[in-house]
Amino acid sequence: MRPLKRFPSRALATGCVALAAATLAGCGSSYDPSFSRRARLQTSAPLINPKRDPSFLAYAVPETELHRFPATRSAEFAVHGIDVSKYQGNIDWEQVKDAGVSFAFIKATEGGDRVDSKFAYNWAAAKAAGVPRGAYHFVYWCRQPHEEIGNFASVVPNEPDALPPVLDVEATPTSGTCKRTLYREEVLRDMKDMLTQMERHYGKKPIIYSSVDFYQAILHSNALSEYPIWVRSTKYHPKVRYGDRDWTFWQYRSDGRVPGITGAVDQNTFNGSADQWRSWLASTTGMRAGPVAAARSQIDDRGASKLVEDDPAMLSGAEKSAYDREPGAPVPPNAIR
């Protein structure tokens, strides 16, 4: 998920145990041109085997075991979906449905006053095509919680058959308009406020979407674990970056291709079997999921060299160069070309 498409708003990582507070800044692109000189995000998460390169976050498994946990293991899961925003343009949702997409999360709002220009169309067209869909809100850290959720609630209908609402929390350190420093206790308090408001309004327990750096700095140690979490990891299985945290959805690539969508799209999987998906969908929306076609099982054919964290601030120099040359990959900001 992103404030500016198709570039994830993922901020800098640090590879050492530091303060109990995390320093994050709000809204904008995630790329911090100073990341190679200083860590912008300090974490109190337990680090088992940090890499020396400060542009990488800690692993929750030994480096010798990393080969066992590539992101291509997403193909082991039965139920796959997408998340979209205005940057996917005009989506043919009938084609998306026919391609075997089982769910979609649609960007609705950002901060206290921004609305995704394609939300109304995507919301209605996805439902008409029979794709279970939910809406997400991208947090801008310089607005009050009630303004954030007020904006979301004013745009997203309260429909019983919708997936639970999503609170998208990420670090956006290059914002030109929000210089607030975020500390863990304050962030968790504001998040709890927003999540409570969402649940009160929609009658469903919201889902938290988190990038790796935000999780390891803020949500580690089972913080807010009473809420389902949707994790992002495009190089590794979630176990590598999120340890034993139980997750419900996993965003495993941002350069996916799906019929009905021009260009790249984020792809996700549900943590469970087809039967478990049907049960989860029924319990949260009352809907009955259609059959998950075995013939449409996802095949992730990315080679090992392509399995990189596709966030500029998390790439090494060599990976950054390869990323820049990769046909069809999201185009990095001018600052790192």
Coordinates of C-alpha atoms in Angstrom, one line a residue:
M1 CA 0.0 0.0 0.0
R2 CA 1.2 3.4 -0.8
P3 CA 0.6 7.1 -0.5
L4 CA 2.3 7.5 -3.9
K5 CA 1.8 4.6 -6.3
R6 CA 3.5 2.3 -7.3
F7 CA 6.1 2.9 -4.7
P8 CA 5.7 1.5 -1.2
S9 CA 6.0 3.9 1.5
R10 CA 8.5 1.8 3.5
A11 CA 11.0 3.6 5.5
L12 CA 14.5 2.9 6.7
A13 CA 15.6 0.0 8.7
T14 CA 18.1 -0.3 11.3
G15 CA 20.1 -3.4 12.1
C16 CA 20.9 -3.0 15.8
V17 CA 19.0 -3.0 19.1
A18 CA 18.4 0.6 20.0
L19 CA 15.9 2.7 21.9
A20 CA 12.4 1.7 23.0
A21 CA 11.1 4.6 21.0
A22 CA 10.9 4.7 17.2
T23 CA 11.5 7.7 15.1
L24 CA 9.2 7.9 12.1
A25 CA 7.9 10.7 10.1
G26 CA 4.6 10.9 8.2
C27 CA 3.2 11.0 4.7
G28 CA 5.0 11.0 1.4
S29 CA 7.5 8.8 -0.4
S30 CA 9.4 6.4 1.8
Y31 CA 12.8 6.9 0.3
D32 CA 15.3 8.6 2.6
P33 CA 18.4 9.7 0.7
S34 CA 20.4 9.7 3.9
F35 CA 19.7 6.1 4.8
S36 CA 23.2 4.9 4.1
R37 CA 24.6 7.4 6.5
R38 CA 22.3 7.1 9.5
A39 CA 19.4 5.0 10.7
R40 CA 16.2 6.9 10.8
L41 CA 14.2 4.2 12.5
Q42 CA 15.4 2.7 15.8
T43 CA 13.9 -0.4 17.1
S44 CA 13.6 -2.2 20.5
A45 CA 12.6 -5.4 18.8
P46 CA 14.7 -8.4 19.7
L47 CA 17.2 -8.9 16.9
I48 CA 18.5 -12.5 16.5
N49 CA 20.8 -12.0 13.5
P50 CA 21.0 -8.5 12.2
K51 CA 22.9 -7.8 9.0
R52 CA 25.7 -5.3 9.1
D53 CA 24.2 -3.3 6.4
P54 CA 22.0 -0.8 8.2
S55 CA 19.6 -0.7 5.2
F56 CA 18.3 -4.1 6.2
L57 CA 16.1 -5.1 9.1
A58 CA 16.8 -8.0 11.5
Y59 CA 15.9 -11.5 10.6
A60 CA 13.9 -13.7 12.9
V61 CA 15.7 -16.8 11.6
P62 CA 19.4 -17.5 11.3
E63 CA 20.9 -16.4 8.0
T64 CA 21.9 -20.0 7.3
E65 CA 18.1 -20.9 7.2
L66 CA 17.0 -18.0 4.9
H67 CA 17.0 -20.2 1.8
R68 CA 14.1 -22.2 3.3
F69 CA 11.9 -19.1 3.5
P70 CA 11.7 -17.4 0.0
A71 CA 8.6 -15.3 -0.8
T72 CA 7.8 -17.7 -3.5
R73 CA 6.4 -20.0 -0.8
S74 CA 3.3 -17.8 -1.3
A75 CA 2.4 -20.4 -4.0
E76 CA 1.8 -22.9 -1.2
F77 CA -1.3 -21.0 -0.1
A78 CA -4.7 -21.7 -1.8
V79 CA -6.4 -18.3 -1.7
H80 CA -4.9 -15.2 -3.4
G81 CA -6.0 -11.6 -3.8
I82 CA -4.9 -8.1 -4.7
D83 CA -4.9 -4.6 -3.3
V84 CA -5.4 -1.6 -5.5
S85 CA -5.7 2.2 -5.6
K86 CA -6.2 4.8 -8.3
Y87 CA -2.8 4.0 -9.7
Q88 CA -4.1 0.8 -11.3
G89 CA -6.3 2.9 -13.5
N90 CA -9.6 1.5 -14.9
I91 CA -9.8 -2.1 -13.7
D92 CA -11.9 -4.6 -15.5
W93 CA -13.2 -6.4 -12.4
E94 CA -15.0 -9.2 -14.4
Q95 CA -11.6 -10.2 -15.8
V96 CA -10.0 -9.9 -12.4
K97 CA -12.7 -12.3 -11.0
D98 CA -12.3 -14.7 -13.9
A99 CA -8.5 -14.8 -13.3
G100 CA -9.1 -16.4 -9.9
V101 CA -8.7 -13.4 -7.6
S102 CA -10.5 -14.3 -4.4
F103 CA -10.4 -10.9 -2.6
A104 CA -9.4 -7.3 -3.0
F105 CA -8.5 -4.5 -0.6
I106 CA -9.2 -1.1 -2.1
K107 CA -7.6 2.2 -1.0
A108 CA -10.3 4.6 0.2
T109 CA -8.7 7.4 2.1
E110 CA -5.5 9.0 3.4
G111 CA -5.2 11.2 6.4
G112 CA -8.0 13.5 7.4
D113 CA -9.1 14.8 4.0
R114 CA -7.7 12.8 1.0
V115 CA -9.9 10.4 -0.9
D116 CA -8.7 7.9 -3.6
S117 CA -10.3 9.1 -6.8
K118 CA -11.0 5.5 -8.0
F119 CA -12.5 4.2 -4.7
A120 CA -16.2 4.7 -5.5
Y121 CA -15.8 2.9 -8.9
N122 CA -13.6 0.1 -7.6
W123 CA -15.9 -0.5 -4.6
A124 CA -19.0 -0.8 -6.7
A125 CA -17.5 -2.7 -9.6
A126 CA -15.7 -5.2 -7.5
K127 CA -19.0 -6.1 -5.7
A128 CA -20.8 -6.3 -9.0
A129 CA -18.2 -8.8 -10.3
G130 CA -18.5 -10.8 -7.1
V131 CA -15.1 -10.1 -5.7
P132 CA -15.2 -9.9 -1.9
R133 CA -13.6 -6.5 -1.1
G134 CA -12.6 -4.3 1.8
A135 CA -11.3 -0.8 2.2
Y136 CA -8.2 0.6 3.7
H137 CA -7.1 3.9 5.2
F138 CA -3.5 5.1 4.9
V139 CA -2.5 6.9 8.1
Y140 CA -1.0 10.4 8.0
W141 CA 0.7 10.9 11.3
C142 CA -0.1 14.6 11.6
R143 CA -3.8 14.4 11.9
Q144 CA -5.9 13.5 15.0
P145 CA -7.3 9.9 15.1
H146 CA -10.9 11.1 15.0
E147 CA -10.1 13.1 11.8
E148 CA -8.5 10.1 10.2
I149 CA -11.3 7.7 10.9
G150 CA -13.9 10.4 10.3
N151 CA -12.6 10.8 6.8
F152 CA -12.7 7.0 6.2
A153 CA -16.2 6.6 7.6
S154 CA -17.5 9.4 5.5
V155 CA -16.3 7.7 2.3
V156 CA -16.6 3.9 3.0
P157 CA -20.1 2.5 3.2
N158 CA -21.0 0.4 6.2
E159 CA -22.0 -2.8 4.3
P160 CA -22.4 -6.1 6.1
D161 CA -20.8 -8.1 3.2
A162 CA -17.6 -6.0 3.1
L163 CA -14.3 -7.4 4.4
P164 CA -13.2 -5.8 7.7
P165 CA -11.7 -2.3 7.4
V166 CA -7.9 -1.9 7.3
L167 CA -5.7 0.5 9.0
D168 CA -2.5 1.0 6.9
V169 CA 0.4 2.0 9.2
E170 CA 3.8 2.7 7.7
A171 CA 6.7 5.1 8.1
T172 CA 7.0 7.9 5.6
P173 CA 10.1 9.8 6.5
T174 CA 10.4 12.1 3.5
S175 CA 7.1 13.9 4.0
G176 CA 7.3 17.6 3.3
T177 CA 4.3 18.4 5.4
C178 CA 4.5 16.2 8.5
K179 CA 7.7 16.3 10.6
R180 CA 6.2 14.8 13.7
T181 CA 8.5 12.3 15.5
L182 CA 6.7 9.1 16.5
Y183 CA 7.4 7.3 19.6
R184 CA 6.2 3.7 20.2
E185 CA 3.8 4.4 23.1
E186 CA 2.2 7.4 21.4
V187 CA 1.8 5.5 18.1
L188 CA 0.2 2.5 19.8
R189 CA -2.2 4.8 21.7
D190 CA -3.2 6.6 18.5
M191 CA -3.6 3.3 16.6
K192 CA -5.7 1.8 19.4
D193 CA -7.9 4.9 19.2
M194 CA -8.4 4.6 15.5
L195 CA -9.0 0.9 15.6
T196 CA -11.6 1.3 18.3
Q197 CA -13.4 3.9 16.3
M198 CA -13.3 1.7 13.2
E199 CA -14.7 -1.3 15.1
R200 CA -17.4 0.8 16.7
H201 CA -18.6 2.2 13.4
Y202 CA -18.4 -0.9 11.2
G203 CA -19.1 -3.6 13.8
K204 CA -16.0 -5.6 12.7
K205 CA -12.6 -6.0 14.2
P206 CA -10.3 -4.1 11.9
I207 CA -7.1 -5.4 10.3
I208 CA -3.7 -3.8 10.7
Y209 CA -1.5 -3.6 7.6
S210 CA 2.1 -3.1 8.5
S211 CA 5.4 -2.8 6.6
V212 CA 8.4 -4.6 8.0
D213 CA 10.2 -1.6 9.5
F214 CA 7.1 -0.3 11.2
Y215 CA 6.4 -3.7 12.6
Q216 CA 9.8 -4.3 14.0
A217 CA 9.9 -0.8 15.5
I218 CA 6.3 -0.4 16.8
L219 CA 4.3 -3.6 16.7
H220 CA 6.8 -6.1 17.9
S221 CA 6.4 -8.1 21.1
N222 CA 2.7 -8.8 20.3
A223 CA 1.6 -5.2 20.5
L224 CA -2.1 -4.9 19.4
S225 CA -2.1 -8.7 18.7
E226 CA -5.8 -8.7 19.5
Y227 CA -6.3 -7.4 15.9
P228 CA -5.6 -9.5 12.7
I229 CA -2.5 -8.4 10.9
W230 CA -1.7 -8.1 7.2
V231 CA 2.0 -8.2 6.7
R232 CA 4.3 -7.2 3.8
S233 CA 7.4 -9.2 2.8
T234 CA 8.4 -9.4 -0.9
K235 CA 11.7 -11.3 -0.4
Y236 CA 10.9 -13.7 2.4
H237 CA 8.2 -15.7 4.0
P238 CA 6.7 -13.7 6.9
K239 CA 8.4 -15.8 9.5
V240 CA 11.8 -14.2 8.5
R241 CA 10.7 -10.7 9.2
Y242 CA 7.7 -11.1 11.6
G243 CA 8.9 -14.1 13.6
D244 CA 6.1 -16.1 15.2
R245 CA 3.5 -13.3 14.9
D246 CA 0.3 -14.9 13.6
W247 CA -0.8 -13.2 10.4
T248 CA -4.0 -13.3 8.3
F249 CA -2.9 -11.8 5.0
W250 CA 0.5 -11.6 3.4
Q251 CA 1.5 -9.1 0.6
Y252 CA 4.2 -11.0 -1.1
R253 CA 4.8 -9.0 -4.3
S254 CA 4.2 -5.6 -5.8
D255 CA 5.0 -6.4 -9.4
G256 CA 2.3 -8.9 -10.0
R257 CA 0.3 -9.2 -13.3
V258 CA -3.4 -9.9 -13.2
P259 CA -5.8 -9.9 -16.2
G260 CA -8.0 -6.9 -16.2
I261 CA -5.3 -4.6 -14.7
T262 CA -2.9 -2.7 -16.8
G263 CA 0.6 -2.7 -15.2
A264 CA 1.8 -4.0 -11.9
V265 CA -0.4 -4.8 -8.9
D266 CA 0.2 -5.9 -5.3
Q267 CA -0.6 -9.6 -4.8
N268 CA -1.5 -11.2 -1.4
T269 CA -2.5 -14.5 0.1
F270 CA -4.7 -15.6 2.9
N271 CA -3.1 -17.7 5.7
G272 CA -5.2 -20.8 5.4
S273 CA -6.8 -23.4 3.2
A274 CA -9.7 -22.8 0.9
D275 CA -12.1 -24.3 3.5
Q276 CA -10.6 -22.0 6.1
W277 CA -11.1 -19.0 3.8
R278 CA -14.7 -19.9 3.3
S279 CA -15.2 -20.1 7.1
W280 CA -13.3 -16.8 7.7
L281 CA -15.3 -15.0 5.0
A282 CA -18.6 -16.3 6.3
S283 CA -17.8 -15.3 9.8
T284 CA -16.7 -11.7 8.9
T285 CA -19.1 -10.9 6.1
G286 CA -21.8 -13.5 5.9
M287 CA -20.8 -14.3 2.4
R288 CA -20.2 -17.7 0.9
A289 CA -16.9 -17.9 -1.0
G290 CA -17.0 -19.5 -4.4
P291 CA -14.8 -22.5 -5.1
V292 CA -11.1 -21.8 -5.3
A293 CA -10.1 -23.3 -8.7
A294 CA -7.1 -25.6 -8.5
A295 CA -6.2 -24.7 -12.1
R296 CA -5.8 -21.1 -11.1
S297 CA -3.3 -21.8 -8.3
Q298 CA -0.7 -19.0 -8.2
I299 CA 2.7 -19.8 -9.5
D300 CA 5.4 -17.5 -8.4
D301 CA 8.2 -17.9 -10.9
R302 CA 10.5 -15.2 -9.5
G303 CA 14.1 -16.4 -9.5
A304 CA 16.3 -16.0 -6.4
S305 CA 17.9 -12.9 -7.9
K306 CA 14.5 -11.2 -8.2
L307 CA 13.5 -11.9 -4.7
V308 CA 14.5 -8.5 -3.2
E309 CA 12.7 -6.2 -0.9
D310 CA 11.4 -3.8 -3.5
D311 CA 11.6 -0.8 -1.2
P312 CA 14.4 1.5 -2.2
A313 CA 15.5 2.2 1.4
M314 CA 16.0 -1.5 2.0
L315 CA 18.1 -2.3 -1.1
S316 CA 21.8 -2.8 -1.2
G317 CA 23.7 -1.0 -3.9
A318 CA 23.9 -4.0 -6.2
E319 CA 20.3 -4.9 -5.7
K320 CA 19.2 -1.3 -6.3
S321 CA 21.0 -1.3 -9.7
A322 CA 19.3 -4.6 -10.7
Y323 CA 16.0 -3.3 -9.5
D324 CA 16.4 -0.2 -11.7
R325 CA 17.0 -2.3 -14.8
E326 CA 14.3 -4.9 -14.2
P327 CA 11.6 -4.6 -17.0
G328 CA 8.2 -4.1 -15.6
A329 CA 9.3 -3.3 -12.0
P330 CA 8.0 -0.2 -10.3
V331 CA 10.1 2.8 -11.2
P332 CA 12.2 4.1 -8.3
P333 CA 12.0 7.8 -7.4
N334 CA 14.5 10.0 -9.3
A335 CA 16.5 10.4 -6.1
I336 CA 17.9 6.9 -6.4
R337 CA 18.4 6.5 -10.1

